[in-house]
Short mmCIF file of C-alpha atoms in Angstrom, two decimals:
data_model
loop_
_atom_site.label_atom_id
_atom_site.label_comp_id
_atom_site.label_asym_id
_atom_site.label_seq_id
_atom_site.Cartn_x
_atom_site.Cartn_y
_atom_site.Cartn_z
CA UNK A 1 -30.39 121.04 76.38
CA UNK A 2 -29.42 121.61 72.90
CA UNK A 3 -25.75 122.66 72.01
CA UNK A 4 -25.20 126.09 70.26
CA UNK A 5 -23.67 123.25 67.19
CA UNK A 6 -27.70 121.54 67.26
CA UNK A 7 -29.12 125.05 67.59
CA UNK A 8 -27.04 126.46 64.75
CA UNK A 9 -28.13 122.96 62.51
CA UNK A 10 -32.06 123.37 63.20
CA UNK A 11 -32.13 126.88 62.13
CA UNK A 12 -30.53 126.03 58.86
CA UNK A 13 -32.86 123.46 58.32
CA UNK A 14 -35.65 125.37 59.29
CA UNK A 15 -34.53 128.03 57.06
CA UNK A 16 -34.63 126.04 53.81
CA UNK A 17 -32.58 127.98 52.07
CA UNK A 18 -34.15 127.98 48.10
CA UNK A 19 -32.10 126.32 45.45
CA UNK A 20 -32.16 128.26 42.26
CA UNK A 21 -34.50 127.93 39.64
CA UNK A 22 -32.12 126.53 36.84
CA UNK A 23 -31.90 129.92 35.23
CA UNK A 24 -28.79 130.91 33.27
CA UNK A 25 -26.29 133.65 34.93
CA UNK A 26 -27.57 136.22 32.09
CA UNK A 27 -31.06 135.44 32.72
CA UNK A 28 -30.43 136.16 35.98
CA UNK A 29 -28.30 139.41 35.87
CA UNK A 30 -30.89 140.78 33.60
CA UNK A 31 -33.86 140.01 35.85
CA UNK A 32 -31.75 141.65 38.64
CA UNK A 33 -31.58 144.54 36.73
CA UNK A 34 -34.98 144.87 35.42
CA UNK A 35 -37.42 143.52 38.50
CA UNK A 36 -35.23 144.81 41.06
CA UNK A 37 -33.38 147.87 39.84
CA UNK A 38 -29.89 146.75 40.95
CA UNK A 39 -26.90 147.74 39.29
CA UNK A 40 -24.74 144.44 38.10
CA UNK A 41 -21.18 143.81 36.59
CA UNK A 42 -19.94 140.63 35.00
CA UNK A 43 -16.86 139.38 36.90
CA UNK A 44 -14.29 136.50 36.76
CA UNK A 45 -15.94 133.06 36.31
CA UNK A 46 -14.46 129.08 36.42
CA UNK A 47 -12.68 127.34 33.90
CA UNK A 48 -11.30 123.78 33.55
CA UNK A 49 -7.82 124.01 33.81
CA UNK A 50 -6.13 120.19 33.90
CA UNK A 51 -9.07 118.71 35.18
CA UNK A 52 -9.61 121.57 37.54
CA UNK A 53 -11.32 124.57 38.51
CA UNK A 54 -9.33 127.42 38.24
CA UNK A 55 -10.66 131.39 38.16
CA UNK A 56 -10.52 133.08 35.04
CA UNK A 57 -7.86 135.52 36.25
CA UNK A 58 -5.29 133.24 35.79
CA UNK A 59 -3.92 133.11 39.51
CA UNK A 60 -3.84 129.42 40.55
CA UNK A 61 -4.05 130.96 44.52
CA UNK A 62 -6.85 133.15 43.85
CA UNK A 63 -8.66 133.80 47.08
CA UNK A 64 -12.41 134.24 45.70
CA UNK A 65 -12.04 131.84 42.61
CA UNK A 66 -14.58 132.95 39.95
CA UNK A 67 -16.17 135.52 41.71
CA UNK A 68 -14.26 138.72 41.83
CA UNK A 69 -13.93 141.90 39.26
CA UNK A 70 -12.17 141.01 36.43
CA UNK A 71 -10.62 145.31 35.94
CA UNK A 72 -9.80 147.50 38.58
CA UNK A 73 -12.24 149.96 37.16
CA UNK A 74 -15.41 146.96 37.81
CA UNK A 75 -17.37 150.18 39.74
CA UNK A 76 -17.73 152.60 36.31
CA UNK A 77 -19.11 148.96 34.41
CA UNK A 78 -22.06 148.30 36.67
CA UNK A 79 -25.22 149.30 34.97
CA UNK A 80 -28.52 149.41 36.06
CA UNK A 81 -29.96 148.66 32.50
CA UNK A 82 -31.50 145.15 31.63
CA UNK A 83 -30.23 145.56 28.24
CA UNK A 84 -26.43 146.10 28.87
CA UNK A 85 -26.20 143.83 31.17
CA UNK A 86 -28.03 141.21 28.76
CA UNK A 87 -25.31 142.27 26.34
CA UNK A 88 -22.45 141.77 28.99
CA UNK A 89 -23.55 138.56 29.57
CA UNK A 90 -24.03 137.65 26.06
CA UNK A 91 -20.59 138.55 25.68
CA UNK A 92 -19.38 136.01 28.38
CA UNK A 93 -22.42 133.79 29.43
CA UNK A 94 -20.32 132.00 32.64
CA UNK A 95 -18.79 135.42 34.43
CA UNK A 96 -20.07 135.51 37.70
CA UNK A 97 -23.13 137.98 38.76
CA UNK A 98 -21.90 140.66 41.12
CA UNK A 99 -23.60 143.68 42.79
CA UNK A 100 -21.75 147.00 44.06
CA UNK A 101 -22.89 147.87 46.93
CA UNK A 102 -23.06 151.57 48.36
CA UNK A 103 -25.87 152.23 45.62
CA UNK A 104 -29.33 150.62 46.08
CA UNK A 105 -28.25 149.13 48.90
CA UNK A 106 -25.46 148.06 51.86
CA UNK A 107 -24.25 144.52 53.32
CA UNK A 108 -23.50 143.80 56.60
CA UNK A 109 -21.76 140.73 56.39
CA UNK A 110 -21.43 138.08 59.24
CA UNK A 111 -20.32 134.66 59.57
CA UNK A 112 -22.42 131.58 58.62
CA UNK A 113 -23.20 130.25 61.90
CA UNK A 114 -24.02 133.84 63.18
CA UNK A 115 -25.98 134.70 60.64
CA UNK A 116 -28.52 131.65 60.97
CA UNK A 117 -28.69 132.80 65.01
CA UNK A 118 -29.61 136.11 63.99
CA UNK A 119 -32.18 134.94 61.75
CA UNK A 120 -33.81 132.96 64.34
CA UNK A 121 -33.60 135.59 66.26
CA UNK A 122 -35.09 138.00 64.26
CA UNK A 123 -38.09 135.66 63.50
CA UNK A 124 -38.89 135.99 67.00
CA UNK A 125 -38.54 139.83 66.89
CA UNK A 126 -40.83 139.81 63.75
CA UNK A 127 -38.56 142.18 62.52
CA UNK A 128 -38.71 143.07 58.48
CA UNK A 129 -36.00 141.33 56.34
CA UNK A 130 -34.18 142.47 53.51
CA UNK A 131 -32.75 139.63 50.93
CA UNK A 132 -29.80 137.47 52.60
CA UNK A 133 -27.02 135.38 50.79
CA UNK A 134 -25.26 132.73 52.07
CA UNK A 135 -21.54 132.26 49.68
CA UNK A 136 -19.68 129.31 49.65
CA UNK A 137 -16.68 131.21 51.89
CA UNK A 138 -18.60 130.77 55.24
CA UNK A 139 -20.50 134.63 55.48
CA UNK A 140 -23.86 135.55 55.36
CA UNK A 141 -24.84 139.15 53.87
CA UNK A 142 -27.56 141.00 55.15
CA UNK A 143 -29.21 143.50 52.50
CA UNK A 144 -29.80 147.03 54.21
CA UNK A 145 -30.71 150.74 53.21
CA UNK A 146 -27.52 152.53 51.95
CA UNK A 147 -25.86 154.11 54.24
CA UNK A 148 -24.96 151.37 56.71
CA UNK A 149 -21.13 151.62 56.48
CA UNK A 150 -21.11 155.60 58.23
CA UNK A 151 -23.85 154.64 60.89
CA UNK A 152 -22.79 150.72 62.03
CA UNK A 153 -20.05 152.14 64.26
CA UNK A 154 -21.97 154.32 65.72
CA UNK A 155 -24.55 151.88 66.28
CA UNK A 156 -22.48 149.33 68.06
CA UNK A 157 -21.17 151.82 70.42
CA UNK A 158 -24.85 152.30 71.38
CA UNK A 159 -25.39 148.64 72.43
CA UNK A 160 -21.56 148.24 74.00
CA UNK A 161 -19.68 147.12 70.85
CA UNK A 162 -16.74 148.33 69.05
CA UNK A 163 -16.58 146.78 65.29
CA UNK A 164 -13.20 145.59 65.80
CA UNK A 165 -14.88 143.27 68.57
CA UNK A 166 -17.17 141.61 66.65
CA UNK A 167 -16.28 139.87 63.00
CA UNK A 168 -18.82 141.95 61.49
CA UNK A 169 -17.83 144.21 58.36
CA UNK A 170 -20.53 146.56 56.51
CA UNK A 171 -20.07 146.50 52.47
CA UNK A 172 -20.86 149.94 51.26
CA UNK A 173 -19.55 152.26 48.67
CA UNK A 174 -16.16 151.11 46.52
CA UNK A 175 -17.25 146.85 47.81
CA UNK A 176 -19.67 144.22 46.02
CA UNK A 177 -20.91 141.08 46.80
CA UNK A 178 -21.56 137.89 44.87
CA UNK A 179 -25.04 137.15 43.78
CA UNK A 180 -26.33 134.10 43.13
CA UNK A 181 -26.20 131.78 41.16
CA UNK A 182 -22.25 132.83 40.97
CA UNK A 183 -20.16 129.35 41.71
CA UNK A 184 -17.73 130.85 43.85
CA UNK A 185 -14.96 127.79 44.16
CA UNK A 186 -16.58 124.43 43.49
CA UNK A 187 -19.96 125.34 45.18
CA UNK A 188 -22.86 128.52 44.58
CA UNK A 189 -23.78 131.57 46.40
CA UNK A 190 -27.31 130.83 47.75
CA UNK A 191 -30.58 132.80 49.18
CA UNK A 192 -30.60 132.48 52.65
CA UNK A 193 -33.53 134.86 52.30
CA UNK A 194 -34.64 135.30 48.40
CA UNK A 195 -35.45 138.89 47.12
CA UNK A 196 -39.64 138.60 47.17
CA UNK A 197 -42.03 141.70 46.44
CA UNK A 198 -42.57 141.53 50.38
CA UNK A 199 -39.02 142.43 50.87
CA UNK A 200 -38.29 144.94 48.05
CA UNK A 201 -38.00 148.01 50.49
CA UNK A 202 -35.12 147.54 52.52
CA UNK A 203 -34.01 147.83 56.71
CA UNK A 204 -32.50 149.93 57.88
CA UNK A 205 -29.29 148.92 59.58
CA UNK A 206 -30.28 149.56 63.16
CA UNK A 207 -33.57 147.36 63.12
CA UNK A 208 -30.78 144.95 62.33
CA UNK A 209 -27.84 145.68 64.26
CA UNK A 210 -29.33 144.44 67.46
CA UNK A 211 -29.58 141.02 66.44
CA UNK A 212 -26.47 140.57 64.47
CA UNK A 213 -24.04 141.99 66.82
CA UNK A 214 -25.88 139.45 69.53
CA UNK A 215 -25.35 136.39 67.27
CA UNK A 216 -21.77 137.61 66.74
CA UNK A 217 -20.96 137.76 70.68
CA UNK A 218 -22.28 134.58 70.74
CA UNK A 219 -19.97 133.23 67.59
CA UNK A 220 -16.92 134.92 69.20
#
């Protein structure tokens, strides 16, 4: 019998989760913008700091290296417009590409190895999948309708969870997430399931919740 450690590595492989394409962050941003209609804001990025990588912000202990807002106001500069976010990134071609989330959509996020069990598992539901990133910090975000933060309580109650039980958190209004090809550290955020025209209109967050909170109890 395989261990949950073998399980966890065949799904990954089986995955294949896409490397990116080569394109640069602004090509990227704007394409975000423009084929998907999400709203994007440059953030911190890496620079080379005596023979290091250090974030932009200047803190040498900075937990999320490159890949945070760079003002506390980050939520009034996201813009849904190809061209002003062409400019942005114009302006400073390495920031990191992040999305605000509580608009076009909501991310529950999960850890690595549970989120690869959940996919899995939702393969063999044949259940509908939004995109998915993988960062370098060890979670997996699962793209759902907006909305998700108010109703995931709720929904765990349903099934016997409270969200305190599970490390499970739901990004909504006033949080963001990394997009790729951000480097967050020494290493990129990744597609664990790439934004396609199959997947353009989102889950909801209970088709999902099922799954994730399983893979969860099973992480705990």
């Amino acid at each position: 019998m395989l261990t949950v450690e073998e399980t966890i590595a065949g799904v990954a492989e089986a995955t294949q989760i896409p490397k990116q394409r080569g394109e640069t962050l602004l090509e990227t941003a704007v394409r975000y913008a423009e084929e998907r209609h999400w709203d994007v804001f440059a953030g911190t990025w890496l620079e080379a700091v005596d023979g290091a990588q250090r974030c932009s912000c200047g803190d040498a202990k900075c937990a999320a290296p490159g890949a945070h807002p760079v003002r506390p106001d980050w939520a009034s500069q996201a813009t849904g417009s190809a061209t002003v976010a062409r400019r942005l990134w114009q302006k400073q071609p390495m920031a990191s590409i992040l999305l605000p989330t509580g608009r076009t959509f909501d991310a529950i996020s999960v850890p690595e190895t549970a989120g690869f069990l959940a996919l899995a598992r939702m393969e063999r539901m044949e259940l509908t999948l939004g995109p998915v990133t993988l960062s370098p910090d060890g979670r997996m975000q699962f793209f759902v309708l907006p909305g998700a933060s108010v109703k995931v309580p709720d929904l765990l109650r349903r099934i016997g969870w409270s969200i305190g039980a599970l490390d499970l958190d739901v990004l909504g209004e006033g949080s963001y997430v990394a997009a790729p090809p951000t480097r967050f550290g020494s290493r990129a955020v990744q597609w664990a399931c790439r934004p396609t025209a199959a997947n353009r209109w989102l889950p909801d967050a209970e088709e999902l919740i099922s799954p994730l909170a399983y893979a969860c109890g099973r992480d705990r």
